[in-house]
Amino acid sequence: MALVTDTPQRRDGRRARGSAARNRARNGGPRIGSHIFLLMLVIYFVTPLWWLTVASTKDTAGLFGGSGGPLWFDDGFHFFSNPQGLFERQDGIYWRWLGNSFLYAISGGVGATVLAVLAGYGFAKYNFRGRGAFFGILLGAVMVPLTALVIPTFVLLSSVGLVNTIWAVILPSLLSPFGVYLMRVFAQEAVPDELLDAARIDGAGEIRTFFQIALPLLRPAIVTVLLLSVVGTWNNFFLPLAVLSDPLLLPVTVGLNGWQALSNAGSGGEALWNLITTGAFISIIPLIIAFLSLQKYWQGGLSLGSLK
Amino acid sequence: MKAKFLASAGIVAATAVALTGCSGGSGSGGGGGSEAASCTNTIVNAEAPQVTVWAWYPAFNEVVDQFNNANDDVQICWTNAGQGNDEYTKFSTSIESGSGAPDVIQLESEVLSSFTIRDSLVDLTEFGANDVKADYAEGAWEDASSGDAVYAIPVDGGPMGMIYRQDLFDAAGIAVPTTWEEFEAAARKLKESGSGAVIGDFPTNGRAFNQALFAQAGSVPFEYDSANPQEIGINVNDDGAKKVLEYWDGLVKDGLVATDDAFTADYNTKLVDGSYAVYLAAAWGPGYLQGLSDADPTAVWRAAPLPQWDAANPVQVNWGGSTFAVTEQAKDKELAAKVAMGIFGNEEGMNLGVDKGALFPSYAPVLDSPEFADKEYEFFGGQQINKDVFLDAAAGYEGATFSPFQNYAYDQLTEQIYAMVQGEKDASQALDDLQASLEQYATEQGFTIK
Amino acid sequence: MATTTAPTSSHPAEATNQVKHRPDRNYRRKQRWGWLFVAPFALIFLTFLILPLVYAFRMSLFTSTLATGNKFVGGDNYIKAFSDPIFLQGLGTVAKFALIMIPAQMLVALVAALVLDNLATWASKFSRLMIFIPYAVPVVIGALMWGFLYSPRFGPASSIFGIFGLTAPDFLAQDNIFGSLVNIVTWQWAGYYMIIIYAALRGIDPGIYEAAVLDGASDRQIALRIKVPMISSSLVMVVIFALIGTLQFFTEPQVLRGVAQGAIPVSYTPNMYAFTLAFSYSQFNYASAISFALGIVVFVFSFIFLFLTRKQSGLK
């Protein structure tokens, strides 16, 4: 029962065989055409981020009329003074936003993953009454756009006094129908019933069976679902915009958007463009680092959700 | 049945909180749900009752501190709930769900009717608003009231003037235009001079800006009185509006003005890099411009009155401006009204707003003070722009009436002007189509059209 | 050796295990434990999805106008929605997006994945990550960024096109805005889809194409005749999510509208229309109806797509 991510030997074997076969079939050159194609793709995907990097080193005047043009550095290099501006603006509220984003993404992501693992395992391994109907509703509910839910969610949260608290963001982000779906598909494949039955015959309870047998087998999927739900919560924009009014509770996406609105406003507006670009630049670094450093965990897991 | 639904919803949600909250076991802050917890400012006087305020004015923290230090019997608990639409979205959601609104809220005067029609703002006359009427500029007060009712206390205004690049004018040999006729001539001259600059921008998303230009030629787009909320008069295609829009359509067709969306990065770039020679601006414009513009040290900026249709009978117009209103959800409406009138309703508070926040005050004691009139602006080479331009504009402004569906009206206006600029229709047709769409919308929404 | 993409299904095994071999007592136990495992999720699901949906649906059965009160109208809002030219036009727009944007993303993702699958160089690993990186950028920030990049004077377009001696088009003009939006979405999501497809390709047993190589098949033939059919269930899944996302298209045009209000009207997509109705025009009831009407359309389209691809996806 080989899984997608635990296949180092298999993959090495495959590579050896594959390239051997290739070398026989082809001239075995360095595949210049493929590399040029990839280079073009990389340029396309990276240029906007390069622009953002450059922009984050400019002050507002440099952004609007600097010497280097949009894609190159300006004479004035503000790579250090811009983050300093982020510390100064409203007592460094930007860093608080970044911290909030971390809090929401990690608590929402971990919570959603825990719920998804339990539910996915339950759906996959127990044939309880109402399972099919529940799962059907789950997939159908994803079809209605979330804008419809803002008012009802607000009403709900406000009836229990949770509007404008961190729970107003964290609780709704515990919901990850997609995560449950992935977990179900994966658990069906990766956790053999025979193994569970053997554990039960040995006298293990359902909970012990789950923790000792199923959970280790589900690990690759857990990492994937965790990353996906962390990204989902990190991206969260509209719900926090509607349910939070305290600026100290905002995630960084909503906060930066607010600065953008302020900079676009005429009356009572302030031009914060350099802080926006720098703030955006800094805010995407953590996720990029997370993805780069965890790549061996998530890359295989992403194909888990293939329909059966 | 709404209540029943909410009760059951509440139970489920509370259970969910209990489950997840306890398993987390952190008991982290911010979960209390008490409104007092979310003040951005520090409360000076802990015993005094608190009034919650949403506002986005720059440097407002200093104004709040000043107020709280000066008042023993009431304290402001301030939150910046976002600028403009972000704040309105939250307020709107709060109104719909019946909770979550602050006691006092900053609203631009153009959206007041849109909220009064939802019964969400308190008429301040019963709390003595008319007693302070004399303290405010007439036009601004008019904007904040509807018939006999007063729904907000004006804070700042946007009387209009013309900010221009003296250096570009000089280079092309252009005198400062005082009428729209001269403005057009100047535009032609500038174009012929080959400087590459155009005289200015006519943004299709100008909204209040476009409306203000129409008003200068006598256009009165709406008649509406909140005492009689089901009735509305719509005349967005009157002669004044058509005259102005035809004028600009001509300039656009001849390539004499740009048609960039206002307040975008591109527009900002062009404002400061000399692509536009003129910035038709409100009194808050200089503050906005200053934030952008150390980019070009050679630029020489000056201010002059807005060009006129008839130099002998000048008409002054206003673009933007905001107010403080008291919401129907306020716990203590009288106290909230006191705060709404008091925040900027004193010289200390308003002076902070002017000096730190670059506001153009509606509060007469500051507006009429010699310090304000004589203020020299370094950005304009020491020109006293208030005395030269904006004070007259403010004094001459008589107020305007906005519709209770102003956002819809503006969105439609943007679409029509955009279609005109794209060459799909002429100015007159654009305004006639606007009129038709607004009439239809008003009828659908249950209004009687006067 | 069953990976998730392998066609051998475990359904039969599951069915035998659970139905035939279980005595009654065990069956009841499984019932209870099944619900216990699902319960925490079910609670959140009911609270934050079903309950709000029911509430929103109830709202959609009422009407309230600015000047008059609230009254029950049953399905009238839905009749109005499906005959509302603005809503229908929005549907037309997202349908057009679905027809162009999804193939564009799929093409980029699939070709990139196939090329990467054939390479094992340092450069290819690096490229894989760089192509994926935009996924880590929050959608709002990505769209804001592209808004800057598209600005004719502020952005870099004119200097980039200038290198080749060309004049940059106005990306924000009415005629170009569609392509500009397609580009933003492709930039943001193609890398993510590429990784999914790539992971599926790595899951194929390479023994399968060894024979083809020996028979002298070219890389292209192997890719089109063997690899693509082998990963078709992954492709179906990717397209389904892209389809749902595209029909609910909202964030990118909403953010880009900030710099192109004329070219992107408030009702450009059905989701934007619902948003504007609710939060800008205070028509909450009709906005709910529009959202559900859109939900119905999404459901129908997803269903049709799954039906058409039932062979590839393995669904019966």
CSV table of C-alpha atoms in Angstrom, one decimal, chain A residues 158, chain B residues 2 93-100 329:
chain,number,residue,atom,x,y,z
A,158,SER,CA,-24.1,39.3,17.4
B,2,LYS,CA,-36.9,36.4,13.8
B,93,THR,CA,-24.8,45.2,8.4
B,94,SER,CA,-25.4,46.5,12.0
B,95,ILE,CA,-28.6,48.2,11.0
B,96,GLU,CA,-29.9,45.1,9.3
B,97,SER,CA,-29.1,42.8,12.2
B,98,GLY,CA,-30.3,45.3,14.8
B,99,SER,CA,-27.0,45.5,16.8
B,100,GLY,CA,-23.4,46.4,16.6
B,329,GLN,CA,-28.9,52.1,18.4
